[in-house]
Every structure is written in structure tokens, then in C-alpha cells.
GROMACS .gro file of C-alpha atoms in nm:
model
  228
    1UNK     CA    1  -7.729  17.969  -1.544
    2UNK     CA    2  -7.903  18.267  -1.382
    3UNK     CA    3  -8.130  18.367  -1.706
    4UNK     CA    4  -8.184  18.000  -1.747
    5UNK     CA    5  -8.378  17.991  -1.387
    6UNK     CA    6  -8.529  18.259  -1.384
    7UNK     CA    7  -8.710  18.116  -1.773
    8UNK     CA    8  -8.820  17.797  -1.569
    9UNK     CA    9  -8.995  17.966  -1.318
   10UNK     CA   10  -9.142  18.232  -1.523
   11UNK     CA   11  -9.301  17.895  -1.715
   12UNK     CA   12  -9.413  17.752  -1.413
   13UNK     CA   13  -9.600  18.062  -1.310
   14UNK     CA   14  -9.806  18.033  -1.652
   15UNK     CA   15  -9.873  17.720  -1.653
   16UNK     CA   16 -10.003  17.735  -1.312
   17UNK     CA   17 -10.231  18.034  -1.428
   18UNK     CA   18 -10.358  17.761  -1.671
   19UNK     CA   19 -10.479  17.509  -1.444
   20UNK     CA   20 -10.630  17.754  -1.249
   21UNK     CA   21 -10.841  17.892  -1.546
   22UNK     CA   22 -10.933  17.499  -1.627
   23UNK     CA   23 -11.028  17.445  -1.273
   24UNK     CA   24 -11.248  17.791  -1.291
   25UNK     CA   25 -11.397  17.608  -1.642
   26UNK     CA   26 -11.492  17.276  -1.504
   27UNK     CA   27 -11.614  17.427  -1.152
   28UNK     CA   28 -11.853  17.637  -1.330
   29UNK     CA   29 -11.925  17.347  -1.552
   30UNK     CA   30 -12.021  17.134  -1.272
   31UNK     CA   31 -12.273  17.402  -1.137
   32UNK     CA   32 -12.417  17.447  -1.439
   33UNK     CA   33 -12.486  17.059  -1.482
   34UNK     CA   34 -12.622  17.051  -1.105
   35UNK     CA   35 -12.863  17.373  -1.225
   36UNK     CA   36 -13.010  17.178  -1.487
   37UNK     CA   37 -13.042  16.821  -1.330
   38UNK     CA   38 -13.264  17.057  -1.043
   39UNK     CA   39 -13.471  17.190  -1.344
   40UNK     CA   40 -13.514  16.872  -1.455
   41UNK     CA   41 -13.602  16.697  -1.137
   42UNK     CA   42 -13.820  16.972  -1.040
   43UNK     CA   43 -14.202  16.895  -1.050
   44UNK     CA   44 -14.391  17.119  -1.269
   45UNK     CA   45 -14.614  17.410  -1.211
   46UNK     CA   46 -14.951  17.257  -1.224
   47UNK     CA   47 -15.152  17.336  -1.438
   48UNK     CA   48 -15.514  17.456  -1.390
   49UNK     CA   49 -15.819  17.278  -1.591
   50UNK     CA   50 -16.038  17.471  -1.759
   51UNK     CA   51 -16.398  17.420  -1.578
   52UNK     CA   52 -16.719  17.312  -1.844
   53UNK     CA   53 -16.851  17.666  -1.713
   54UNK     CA   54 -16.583  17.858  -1.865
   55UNK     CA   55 -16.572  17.661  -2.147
   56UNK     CA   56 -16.907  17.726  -2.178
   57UNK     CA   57 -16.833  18.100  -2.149
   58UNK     CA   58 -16.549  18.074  -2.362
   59UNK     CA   59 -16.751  17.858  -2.657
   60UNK     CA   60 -17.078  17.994  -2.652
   61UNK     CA   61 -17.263  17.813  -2.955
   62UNK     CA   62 -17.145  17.490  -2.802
   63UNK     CA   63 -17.358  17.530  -2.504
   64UNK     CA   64 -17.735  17.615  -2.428
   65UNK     CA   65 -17.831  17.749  -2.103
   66UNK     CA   66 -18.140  17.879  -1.935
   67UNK     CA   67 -18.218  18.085  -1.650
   68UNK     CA   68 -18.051  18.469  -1.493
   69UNK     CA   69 -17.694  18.507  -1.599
   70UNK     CA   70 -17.636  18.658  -1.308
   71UNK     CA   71 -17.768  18.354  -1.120
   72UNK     CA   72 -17.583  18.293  -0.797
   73UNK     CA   73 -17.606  17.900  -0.857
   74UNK     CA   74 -17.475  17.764  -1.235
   75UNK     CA   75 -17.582  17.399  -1.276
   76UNK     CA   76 -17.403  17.259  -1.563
   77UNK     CA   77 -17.564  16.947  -1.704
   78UNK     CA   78 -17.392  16.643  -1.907
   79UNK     CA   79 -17.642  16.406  -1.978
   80UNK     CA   80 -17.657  16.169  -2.298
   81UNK     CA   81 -18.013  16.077  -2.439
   82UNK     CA   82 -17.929  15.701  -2.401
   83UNK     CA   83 -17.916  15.694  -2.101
   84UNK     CA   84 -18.156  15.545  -1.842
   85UNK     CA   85 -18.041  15.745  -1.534
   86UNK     CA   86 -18.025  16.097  -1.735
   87UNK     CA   87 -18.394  16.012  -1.864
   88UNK     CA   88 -18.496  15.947  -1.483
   89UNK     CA   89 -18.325  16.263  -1.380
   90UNK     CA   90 -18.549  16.460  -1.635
   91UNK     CA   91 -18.836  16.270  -1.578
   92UNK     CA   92 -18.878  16.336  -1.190
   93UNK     CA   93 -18.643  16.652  -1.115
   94UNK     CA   94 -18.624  16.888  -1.384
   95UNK     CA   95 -18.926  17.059  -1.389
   96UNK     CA   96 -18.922  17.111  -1.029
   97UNK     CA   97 -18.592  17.248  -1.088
   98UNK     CA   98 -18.707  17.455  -1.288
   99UNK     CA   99 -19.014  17.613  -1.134
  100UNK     CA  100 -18.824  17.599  -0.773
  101UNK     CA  101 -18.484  17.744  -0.866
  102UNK     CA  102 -18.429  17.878  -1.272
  103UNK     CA  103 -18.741  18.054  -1.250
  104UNK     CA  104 -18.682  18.251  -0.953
  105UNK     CA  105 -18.309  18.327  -1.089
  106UNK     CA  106 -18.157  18.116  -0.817
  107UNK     CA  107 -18.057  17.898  -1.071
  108UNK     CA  108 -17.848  17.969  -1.420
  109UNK     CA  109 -17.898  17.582  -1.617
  110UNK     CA  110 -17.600  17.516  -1.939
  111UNK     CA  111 -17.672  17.195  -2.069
  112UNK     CA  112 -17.369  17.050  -2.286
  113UNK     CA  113 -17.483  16.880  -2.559
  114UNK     CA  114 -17.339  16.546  -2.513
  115UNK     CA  115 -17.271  16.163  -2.627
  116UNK     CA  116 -17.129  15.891  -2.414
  117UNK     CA  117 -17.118  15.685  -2.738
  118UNK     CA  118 -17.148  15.715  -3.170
  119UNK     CA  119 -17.498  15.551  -3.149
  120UNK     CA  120 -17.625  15.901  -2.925
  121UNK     CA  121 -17.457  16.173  -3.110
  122UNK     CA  122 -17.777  16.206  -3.361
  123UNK     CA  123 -17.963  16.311  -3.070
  124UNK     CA  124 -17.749  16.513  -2.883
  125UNK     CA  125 -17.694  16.710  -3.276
  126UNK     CA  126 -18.105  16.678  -3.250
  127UNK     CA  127 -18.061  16.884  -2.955
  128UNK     CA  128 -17.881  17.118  -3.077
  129UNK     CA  129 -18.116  17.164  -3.373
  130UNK     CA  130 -18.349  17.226  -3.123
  131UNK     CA  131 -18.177  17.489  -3.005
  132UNK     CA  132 -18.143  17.764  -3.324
  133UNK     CA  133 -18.534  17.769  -3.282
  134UNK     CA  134 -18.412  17.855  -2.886
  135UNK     CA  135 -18.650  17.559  -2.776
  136UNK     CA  136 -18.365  17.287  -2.640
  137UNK     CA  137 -18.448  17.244  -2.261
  138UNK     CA  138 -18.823  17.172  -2.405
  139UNK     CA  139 -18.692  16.912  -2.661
  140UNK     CA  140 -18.482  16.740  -2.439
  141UNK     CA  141 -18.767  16.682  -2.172
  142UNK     CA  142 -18.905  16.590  -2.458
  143UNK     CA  143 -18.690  16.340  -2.611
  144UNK     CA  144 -18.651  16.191  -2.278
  145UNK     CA  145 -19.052  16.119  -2.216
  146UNK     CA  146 -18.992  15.893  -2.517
  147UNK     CA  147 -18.895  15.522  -2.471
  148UNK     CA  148 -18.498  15.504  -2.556
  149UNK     CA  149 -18.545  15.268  -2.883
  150UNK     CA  150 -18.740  15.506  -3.023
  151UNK     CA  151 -18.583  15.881  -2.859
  152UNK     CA  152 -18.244  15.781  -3.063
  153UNK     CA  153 -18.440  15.708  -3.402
  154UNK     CA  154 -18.495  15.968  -3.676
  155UNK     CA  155 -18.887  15.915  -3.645
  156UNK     CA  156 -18.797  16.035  -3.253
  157UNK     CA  157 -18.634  16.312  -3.333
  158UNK     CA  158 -18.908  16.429  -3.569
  159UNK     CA  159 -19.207  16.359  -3.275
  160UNK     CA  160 -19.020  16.534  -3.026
  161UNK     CA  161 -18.986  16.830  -3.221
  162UNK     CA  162 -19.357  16.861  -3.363
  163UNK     CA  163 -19.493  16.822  -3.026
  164UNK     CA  164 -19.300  17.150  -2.905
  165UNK     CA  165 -19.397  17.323  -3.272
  166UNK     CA  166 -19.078  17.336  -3.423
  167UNK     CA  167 -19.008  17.469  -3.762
  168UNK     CA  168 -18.979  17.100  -3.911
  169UNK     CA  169 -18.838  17.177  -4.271
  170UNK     CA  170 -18.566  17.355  -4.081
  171UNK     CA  171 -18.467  17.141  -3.800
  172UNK     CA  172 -18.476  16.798  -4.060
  173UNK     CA  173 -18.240  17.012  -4.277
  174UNK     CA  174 -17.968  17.037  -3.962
  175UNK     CA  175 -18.045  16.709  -3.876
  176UNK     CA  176 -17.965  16.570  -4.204
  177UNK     CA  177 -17.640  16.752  -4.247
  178UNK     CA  178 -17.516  16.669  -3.929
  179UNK     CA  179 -17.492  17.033  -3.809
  180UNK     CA  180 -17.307  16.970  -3.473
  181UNK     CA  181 -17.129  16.677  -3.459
  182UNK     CA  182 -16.811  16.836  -3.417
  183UNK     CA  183 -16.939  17.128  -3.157
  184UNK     CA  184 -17.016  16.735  -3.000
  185UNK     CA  185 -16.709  16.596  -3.034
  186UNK     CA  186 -16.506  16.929  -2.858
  187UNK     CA  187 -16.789  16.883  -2.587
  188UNK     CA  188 -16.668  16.522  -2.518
  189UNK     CA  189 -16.310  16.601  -2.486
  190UNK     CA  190 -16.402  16.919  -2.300
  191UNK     CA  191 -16.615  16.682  -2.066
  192UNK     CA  192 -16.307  16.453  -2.003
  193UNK     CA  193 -16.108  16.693  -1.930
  194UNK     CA  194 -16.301  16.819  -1.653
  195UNK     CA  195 -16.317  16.446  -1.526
  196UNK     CA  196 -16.648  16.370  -1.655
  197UNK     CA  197 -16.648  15.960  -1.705
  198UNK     CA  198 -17.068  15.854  -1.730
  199UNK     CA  199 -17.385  16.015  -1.718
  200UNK     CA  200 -17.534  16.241  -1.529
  201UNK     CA  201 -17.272  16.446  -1.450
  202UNK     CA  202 -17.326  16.768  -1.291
  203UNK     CA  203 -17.139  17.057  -1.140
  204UNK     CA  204 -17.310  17.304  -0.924
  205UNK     CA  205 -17.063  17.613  -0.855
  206UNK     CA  206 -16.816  17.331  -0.973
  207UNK     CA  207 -16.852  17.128  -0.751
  208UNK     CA  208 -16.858  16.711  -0.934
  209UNK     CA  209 -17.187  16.560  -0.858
  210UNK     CA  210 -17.200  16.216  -1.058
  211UNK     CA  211 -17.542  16.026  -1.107
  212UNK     CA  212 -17.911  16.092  -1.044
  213UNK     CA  213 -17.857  16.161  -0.712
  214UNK     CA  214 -18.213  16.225  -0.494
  215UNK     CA  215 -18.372  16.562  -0.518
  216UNK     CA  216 -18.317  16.686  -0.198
  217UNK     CA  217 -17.919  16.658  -0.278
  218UNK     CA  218 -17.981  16.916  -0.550
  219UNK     CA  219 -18.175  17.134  -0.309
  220UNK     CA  220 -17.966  17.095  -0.046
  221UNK     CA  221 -17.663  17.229  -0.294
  222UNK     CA  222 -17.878  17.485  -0.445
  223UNK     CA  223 -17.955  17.660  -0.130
  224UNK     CA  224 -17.620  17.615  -0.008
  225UNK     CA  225 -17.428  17.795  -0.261
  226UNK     CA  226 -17.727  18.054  -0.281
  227UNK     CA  227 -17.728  18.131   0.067
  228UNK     CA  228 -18.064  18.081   0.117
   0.00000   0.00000   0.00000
């Protein structure tokens, strides 16, 4: 009778090491699910955007730019050649710009070749054209002094670049094959992404500045970020 208890309690002992081994199991179990529901529920890291001036700097041929590169001011450009506000923009406060603030080297200008819609992306790839004869700022000014029913024609095209002297036989031949429609296309989604929804859009030092706001905006911007 002796042997017999001493059997039972000896199999009492192990199977209370047992549930002890379970409970360790389903504890750990039960952290492990709490771990992941806090990864899970966690909000992400957020993520930074890529500004248009480092994608710019990052994607050179897709961008054209004019002025010091060690300007204290970048003015990035997106402007589409239909439209009426861009052409207004270039019409009255470019080549003040220009004289007043890329000449000096205040300024550093990267215009991204843009189009707010299919019908415009012949004459934002004109642009570019324009630009492997390193004439674009002066074909844009001059595709916007144009009325808009004829700027986004072929015939346009053509009379904007004779009137700056480009090499025509040349710049038809990129026209025709449609040299840049995809640099285009990675400049829209580029433009999105930095939360570019119409024309103009501008970003001095990065900071937004939608429409054709008044000249003395620009200046005031300008001299801000230049310290003058």
C-alpha cells in the first residue's frame, strides 16, 4: 500500500510540471499575439516625398534650368503651354525675373517640362527639343507670345523655333519621333507627387506657390529666402 502512494504522488508531481510548462506556452503565446496586434496598430513611419528639386537633381535630362547653381533661391517652374494663366505669367513676369534675379545669380530657374493634359504634351516634347540646342527658356517665351490655337499646332512649334534660330531639320526630327514623351509622363507623376494639381505651380526654396500670383509675391519670396 506504501509503494502504491508513493507512485500516485510521484504522478501528480509530473503532471503538475506539465501544466505549468502549458501555462509558460500559452503566457508567452499571449504576449507574442499582444506584440504583433501593437505592430499592427502602430502608425507608420512617414515617409518623406521626394521634392521636384531633387528630382530634378536626381533626373537631370528631365529638367532644364537656368541661372548660378549655386543660387541661394531655386524657383522650380510647372507650367503647361495650354494654359492661359502660365502664358500670362511669361508674358508679364519672366523677363523681369530674369534680368532682376537669374542674372544676378540670386536666382537658379528648373523648368519641368510639363502637360496638364494629352492635347499639350507635343509642346511640352517641343520644349524639350528646344532644349538639346540649350535654347528652352527662349522657346518657351516664345511659344507662349503665340495665341494658344496656334502655340499647340505643329506649324507653332516650327515658328517658335525659327524665330530663336534653331537647327530646324534637327528639332522637326525630335519632334516627329516623339523624343520625350515619356521623360513627360515621369514629370507628371513626379509633379503629383509633390502635390502639384493645375498650372502654374511653383516652389521657391520649396515652398508651394499655386497660380500667377502678382509680381511683387515673387519678389517678396525671392528676397526673402536670399536675404536681401
Amino acid at each position: 500500500m506504501a509503494k502504491r502512494s508513493r507512485k500516485t504522488k510521484k504522478t501528480q508531481e509530473k503532471r503538475g510540471t506539465n501544466w505549468m510548462v502549458i501555462g509558460g506556452v500559452v503566457l508567452v503565446g499571449v504576449i507574442g499575439l499582444f506584440a504583433l496586434l501593437f505592430m499592427a496598430l502602430r502608425e507608420p513611419e512617414p515617409v518623406q516625398a521626394m521634392t521636384l528639386a531633387e528630382f530634378c537633381s536626381e533626373n537631370d535630362g528631365n529638367c532644364v534650368s537656368i541661372g548660378e547653381d549655386n543660387a541661394p533661391v531655386t524657383f522650380v517652374e510647372v507650367s503647361d503651354f495650354g494654359c492661359p494663366h502660365c502664358q500670362a505669367f511669361h508674358q508679364e513676369k519672366a523677363a523681369t525675373i530674369r534680368e532682376n534675379y537669374v542674372d544676378p545669380g540670386t536666382v537658379k530657374w528648373i523648368f519641368i517640362p510639363y502637360a496638364l493634359r494629352l492635347e499639350t504634351v507635343p509642346a511640352a516634347n517641343a520644349a524639350l527639343c528646344s532644349s538639346e540646342q540649350g535654347k528652352y527658356a527662349e522657346f518657351a517665351d516664345t511659344l507662349y507670345s503665340l495665341p494658344t490655337e496656334v502655340a499647340l499646332t505643329r506649324d507653332g512649334f516650327i515658328t517658335a523655333a525659327s524665330e530663336i534660330n534653331l537647327d530646324i531639320d534637327s528639332f522637326t526630327t525630335c519632334l516627329e519621333e516623339g523624343r520625350y514623351n515619356q521623360t513627360i509622363s515621369d514629370n507628371q507623376q513626379a509633379a503629383r507627387a509633390a502635390g502639384v494639381s493645375g498650372t502654374p505651380t511653383f516652389f521657391i526654396n520649396d515652398q508651394i506657390v499655386t497660380g500667377n500670383v502678382p509680381l511683387s509675391e515673387f519678389e517678396r519670396l525671392f528676397d526673402q529666402y536670399s536675404g536681401t
